[in-house]
Short mmCIF file of C-alpha atoms in Angstrom, two decimals:
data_model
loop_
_atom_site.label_atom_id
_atom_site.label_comp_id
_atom_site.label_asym_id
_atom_site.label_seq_id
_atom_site.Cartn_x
_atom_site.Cartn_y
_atom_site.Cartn_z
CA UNK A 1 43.86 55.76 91.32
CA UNK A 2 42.05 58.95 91.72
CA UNK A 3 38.53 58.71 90.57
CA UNK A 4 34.90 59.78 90.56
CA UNK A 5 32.52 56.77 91.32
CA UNK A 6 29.09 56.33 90.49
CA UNK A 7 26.48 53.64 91.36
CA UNK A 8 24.13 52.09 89.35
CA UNK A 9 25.89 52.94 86.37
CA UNK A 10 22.61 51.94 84.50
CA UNK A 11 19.21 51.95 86.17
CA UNK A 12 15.37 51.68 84.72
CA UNK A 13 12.42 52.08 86.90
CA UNK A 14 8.80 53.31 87.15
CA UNK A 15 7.31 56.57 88.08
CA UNK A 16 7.14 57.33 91.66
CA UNK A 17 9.94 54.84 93.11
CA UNK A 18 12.30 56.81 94.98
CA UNK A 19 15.85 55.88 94.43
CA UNK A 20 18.99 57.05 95.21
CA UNK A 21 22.15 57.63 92.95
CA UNK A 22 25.78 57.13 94.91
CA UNK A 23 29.12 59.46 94.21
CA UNK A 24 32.49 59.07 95.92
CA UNK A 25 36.14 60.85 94.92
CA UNK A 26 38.73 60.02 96.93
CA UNK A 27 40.92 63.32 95.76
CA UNK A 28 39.85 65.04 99.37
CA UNK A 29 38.33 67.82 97.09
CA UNK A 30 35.69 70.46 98.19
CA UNK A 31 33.72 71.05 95.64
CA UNK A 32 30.92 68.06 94.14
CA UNK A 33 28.33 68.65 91.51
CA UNK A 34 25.59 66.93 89.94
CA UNK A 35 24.82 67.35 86.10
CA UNK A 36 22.46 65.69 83.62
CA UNK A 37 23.34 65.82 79.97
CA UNK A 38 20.50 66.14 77.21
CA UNK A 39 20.27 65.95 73.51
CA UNK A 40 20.63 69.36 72.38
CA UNK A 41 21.23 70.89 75.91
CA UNK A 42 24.29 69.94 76.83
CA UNK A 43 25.03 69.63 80.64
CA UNK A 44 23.23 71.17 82.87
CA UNK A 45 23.96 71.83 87.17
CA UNK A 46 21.52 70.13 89.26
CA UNK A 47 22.83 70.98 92.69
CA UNK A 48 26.55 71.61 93.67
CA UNK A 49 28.10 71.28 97.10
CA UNK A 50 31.38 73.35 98.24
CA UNK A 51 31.92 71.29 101.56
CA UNK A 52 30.61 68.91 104.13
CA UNK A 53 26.65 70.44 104.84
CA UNK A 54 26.68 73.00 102.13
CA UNK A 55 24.83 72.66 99.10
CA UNK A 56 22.74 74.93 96.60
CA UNK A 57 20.80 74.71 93.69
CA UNK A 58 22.26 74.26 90.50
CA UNK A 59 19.77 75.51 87.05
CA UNK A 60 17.68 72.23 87.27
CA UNK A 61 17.23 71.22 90.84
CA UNK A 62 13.29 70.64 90.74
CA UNK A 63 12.31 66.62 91.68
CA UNK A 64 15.77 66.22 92.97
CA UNK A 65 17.62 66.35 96.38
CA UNK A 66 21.06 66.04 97.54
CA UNK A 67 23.30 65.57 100.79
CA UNK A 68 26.83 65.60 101.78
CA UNK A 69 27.39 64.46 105.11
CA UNK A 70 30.82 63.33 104.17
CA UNK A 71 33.61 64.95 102.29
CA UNK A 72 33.96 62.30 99.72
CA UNK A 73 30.37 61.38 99.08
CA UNK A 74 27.54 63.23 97.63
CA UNK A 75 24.24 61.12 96.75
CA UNK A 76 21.68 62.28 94.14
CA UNK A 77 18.13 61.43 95.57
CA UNK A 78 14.42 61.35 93.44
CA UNK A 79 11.98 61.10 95.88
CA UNK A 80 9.13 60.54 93.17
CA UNK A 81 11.35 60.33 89.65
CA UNK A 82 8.91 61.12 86.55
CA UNK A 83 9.83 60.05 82.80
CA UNK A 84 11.01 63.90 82.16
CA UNK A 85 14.00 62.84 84.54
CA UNK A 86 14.93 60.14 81.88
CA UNK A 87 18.19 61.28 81.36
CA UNK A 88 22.25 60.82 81.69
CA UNK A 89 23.88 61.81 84.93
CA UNK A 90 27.31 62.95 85.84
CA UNK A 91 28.55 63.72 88.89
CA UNK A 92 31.78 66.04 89.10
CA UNK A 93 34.28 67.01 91.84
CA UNK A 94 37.24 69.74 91.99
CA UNK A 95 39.08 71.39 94.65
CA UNK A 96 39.38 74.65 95.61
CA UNK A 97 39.47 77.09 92.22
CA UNK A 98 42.25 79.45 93.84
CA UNK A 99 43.78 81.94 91.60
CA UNK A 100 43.10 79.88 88.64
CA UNK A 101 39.96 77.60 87.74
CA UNK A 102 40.50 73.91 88.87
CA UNK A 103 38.63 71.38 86.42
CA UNK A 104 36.24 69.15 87.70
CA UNK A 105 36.82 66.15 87.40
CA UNK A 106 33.69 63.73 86.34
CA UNK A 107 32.33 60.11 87.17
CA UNK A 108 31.29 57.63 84.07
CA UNK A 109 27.26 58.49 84.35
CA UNK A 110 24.54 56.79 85.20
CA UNK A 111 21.66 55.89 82.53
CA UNK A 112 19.00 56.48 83.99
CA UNK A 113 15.37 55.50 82.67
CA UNK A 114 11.75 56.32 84.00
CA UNK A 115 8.74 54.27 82.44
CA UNK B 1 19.12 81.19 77.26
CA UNK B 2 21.72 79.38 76.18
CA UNK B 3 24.97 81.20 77.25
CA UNK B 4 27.44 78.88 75.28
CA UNK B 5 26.07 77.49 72.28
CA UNK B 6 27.94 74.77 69.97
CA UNK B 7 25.94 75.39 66.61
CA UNK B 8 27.64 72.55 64.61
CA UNK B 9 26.45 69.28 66.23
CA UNK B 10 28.96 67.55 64.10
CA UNK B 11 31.93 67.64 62.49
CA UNK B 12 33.46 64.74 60.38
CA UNK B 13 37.35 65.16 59.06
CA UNK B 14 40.48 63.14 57.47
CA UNK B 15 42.85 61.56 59.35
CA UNK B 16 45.98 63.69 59.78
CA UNK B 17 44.07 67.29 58.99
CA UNK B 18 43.16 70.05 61.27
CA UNK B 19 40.17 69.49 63.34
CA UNK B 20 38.44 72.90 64.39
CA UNK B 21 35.20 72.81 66.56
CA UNK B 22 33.71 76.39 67.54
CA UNK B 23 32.05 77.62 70.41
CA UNK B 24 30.26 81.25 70.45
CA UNK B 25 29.10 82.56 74.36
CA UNK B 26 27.12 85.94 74.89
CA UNK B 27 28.37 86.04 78.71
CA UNK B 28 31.02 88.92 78.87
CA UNK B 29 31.41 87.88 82.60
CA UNK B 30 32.82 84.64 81.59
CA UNK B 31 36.31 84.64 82.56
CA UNK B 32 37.54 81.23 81.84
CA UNK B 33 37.09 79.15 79.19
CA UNK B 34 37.47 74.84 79.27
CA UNK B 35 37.05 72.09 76.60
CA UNK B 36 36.20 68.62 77.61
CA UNK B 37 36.18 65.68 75.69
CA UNK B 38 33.29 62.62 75.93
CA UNK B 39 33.83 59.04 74.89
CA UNK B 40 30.29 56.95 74.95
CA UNK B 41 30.44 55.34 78.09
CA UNK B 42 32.51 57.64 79.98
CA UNK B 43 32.46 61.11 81.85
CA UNK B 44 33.92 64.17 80.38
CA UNK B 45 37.60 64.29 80.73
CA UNK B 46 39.24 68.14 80.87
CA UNK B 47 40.83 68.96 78.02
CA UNK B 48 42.66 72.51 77.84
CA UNK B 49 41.62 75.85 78.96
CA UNK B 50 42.34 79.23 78.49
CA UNK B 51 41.65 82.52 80.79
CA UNK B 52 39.75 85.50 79.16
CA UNK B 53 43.00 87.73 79.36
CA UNK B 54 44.77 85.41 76.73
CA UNK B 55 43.91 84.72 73.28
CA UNK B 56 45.73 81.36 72.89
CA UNK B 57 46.64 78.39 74.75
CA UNK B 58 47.95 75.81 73.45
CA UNK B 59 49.11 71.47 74.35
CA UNK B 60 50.53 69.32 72.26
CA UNK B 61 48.08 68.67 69.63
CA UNK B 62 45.24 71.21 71.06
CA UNK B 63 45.27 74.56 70.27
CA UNK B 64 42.43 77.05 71.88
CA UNK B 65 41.65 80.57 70.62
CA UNK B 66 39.90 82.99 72.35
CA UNK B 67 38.43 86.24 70.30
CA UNK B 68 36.56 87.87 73.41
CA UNK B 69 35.40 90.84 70.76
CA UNK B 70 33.50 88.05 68.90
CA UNK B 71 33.02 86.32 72.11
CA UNK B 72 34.27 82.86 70.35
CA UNK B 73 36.21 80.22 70.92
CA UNK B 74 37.63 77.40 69.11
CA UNK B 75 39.48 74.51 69.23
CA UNK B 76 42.17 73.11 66.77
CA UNK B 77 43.11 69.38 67.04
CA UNK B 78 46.72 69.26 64.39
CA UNK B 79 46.96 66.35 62.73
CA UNK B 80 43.44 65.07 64.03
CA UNK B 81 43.31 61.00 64.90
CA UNK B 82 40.63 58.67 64.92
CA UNK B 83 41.22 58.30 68.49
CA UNK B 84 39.89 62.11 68.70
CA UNK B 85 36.40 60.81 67.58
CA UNK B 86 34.32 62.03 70.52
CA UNK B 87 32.23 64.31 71.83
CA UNK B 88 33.19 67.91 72.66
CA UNK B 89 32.06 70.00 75.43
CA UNK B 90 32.95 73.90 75.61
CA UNK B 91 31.99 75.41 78.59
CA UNK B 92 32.35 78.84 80.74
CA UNK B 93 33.20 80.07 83.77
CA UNK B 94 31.08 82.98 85.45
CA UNK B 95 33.25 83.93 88.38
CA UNK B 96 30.73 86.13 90.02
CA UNK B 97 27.80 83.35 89.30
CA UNK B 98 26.91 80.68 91.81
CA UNK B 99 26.91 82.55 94.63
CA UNK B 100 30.61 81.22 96.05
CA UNK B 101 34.08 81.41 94.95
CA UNK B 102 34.03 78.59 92.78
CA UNK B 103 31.87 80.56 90.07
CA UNK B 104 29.60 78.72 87.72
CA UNK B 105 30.44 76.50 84.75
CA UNK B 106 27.69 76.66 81.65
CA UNK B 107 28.17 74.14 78.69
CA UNK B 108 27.63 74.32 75.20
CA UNK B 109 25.71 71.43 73.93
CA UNK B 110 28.50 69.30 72.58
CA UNK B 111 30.28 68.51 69.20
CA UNK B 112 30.59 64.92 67.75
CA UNK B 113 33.97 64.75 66.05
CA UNK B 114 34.68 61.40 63.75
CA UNK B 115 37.94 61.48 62.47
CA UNK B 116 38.12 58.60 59.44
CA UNK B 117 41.33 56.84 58.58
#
C-alpha cells in the first residue's frame, strides 16, 4: 500500500529534550516536506527536501532541523523543543510536479506536546 | 500575511444539500489551486484541483470554481453526506516561489464542515 509513515504518532515531553520525529513513503518520490498545522493558521512549511542531500527552509524552520540521506526517509529533528513547538505535524511527499502540479501526499501527524 | 485565507471557520448543512466552502487568495502568481480534506486523526487527503487558466473543474460530487478577477475559489460538495464532515484545506501553488521547480504550496486555515442527517 502506498503510504506516508510517521513515528511517534503521539509524543509529550519537556523543554530542552531533543527528539527526533521519523517519515518514510515508499512511492520512490522526490519531493518530502514537513508542515505543522495551528489553530487559525492553517499549515505551514517547515523545511522541504527535493532529493537525497537537498533541503531548504520552508516559512517556519527556526528550532528545527532536517536530513535526507535516503530517498524514502526524511526525519524532523528539535534539538532543544520549547512549548511554542506544541503543535500537530505532517509530513508530505510528491513526485516530480512536471507539466502539471502533483499532490502531496501526507502522513497521519504526530501530536506533539512540550511542557 | 496570509496569502489564502478561509474566513468561515465553519460551516454546518443538511444532509443531501449543496455544501459550498470559499477560499479568497491575494497571490496573482498562484497558478494552481488544490482542496484537501482532514478527518481527526488523519493527514490531509487531496481532493480536486484546478489550474488558474480554467474556471471549473469538476469530480463526481466536487465541483471547484475559480474567479481569478475576484481571486476566489470555492468548493461545491452536491448532495453533501455526513461522511463529508471534515476539515477543509484550500491551498495555492506559487510556481516561481520556493526557489525550485516544485513551487510553493500556502494553505488557508481550514473549514470544519458537519453535514447532519
Amino acid at each position: 500500500e502506498a503510504q506516508v509513515t510517521q513515528n511517534p504518532r503521539y509524543l509529550i515531553t519537556v523543554t530542552g529534550k531533543k527528539l527526533t520525529v521519523t517519515c518514510s513513503q515508499n512511492m520512490n518520490h522526490e519531493y518530502m516536506s514537513w508542515y505543522r498545522q495551528d489553530p487559525g493558521l492553517g499549515l505551514r512549511q517547515i523545511y522541504y527536501s527535493m532529493n537525497v542531500e537537498v533541503t531548504d527552509k520552508g516559512d517556519v524552520p527556526e528550532g528545527y532541523k532536517v536530513s535526507r540521506k535516503e530517498k524514502r526517509n526524511f526525519p524532523l529533528i528539535l534539538e532543544s523543543p520549547s512549548p511554542n513547538q506544541t503543535s500537530l505535524y505532517f509530513c508530505a511527499s510528491s513526485f516530480s510536479p512536471g507539466v502539471a502540479y502533483n499532490e502531496q501526499f501526507f502522513g497521519p501527524g504526530t501530536r506533539l506536546t512540550v511542557l | 500575511d496570509q496569502q489564502v485565507k478561509q474566513n468561515s471557520p465553519s460551516l454546518s448543512v443538511q444532509e443531501g444539500r449543496i455544501s459550498i466552502l470559499n477560499c479568497d487568495y491575494t497571490n496573482s502568481m498562484f497558478d494552481y489551486f488544490l482542496w484537501y480534506k482532514k478527518y481527526p486523526a488523519e493527514g490531509p487527503t487531496f481532493l480536486i484541483s484546478i489550474s488558474s487558466i480554467k474556471d471549473k473543474n469538476e469530480d463526481g460530487r466536487f465541483t471547484v470554481f475559480l474567479n481569478k478577477s475576484a481571486k476566489h475559489l470555492s468548493l461545491h460538495i452536491v448532495p453533501s453526506q455526513p461522511g463529508d464532515s471534515a476539515v477543509y484545506f484550500c491551498a495555492a501553488r506559487n510556481p516561481n516561489a520556493g526557489g525550485t521547480s516544485y513551487g510553493k504550496l500556502t494553505f488557508g486555515q481550514g473549514t470544519i464542515l458537519t453535514v447532519h442527517p
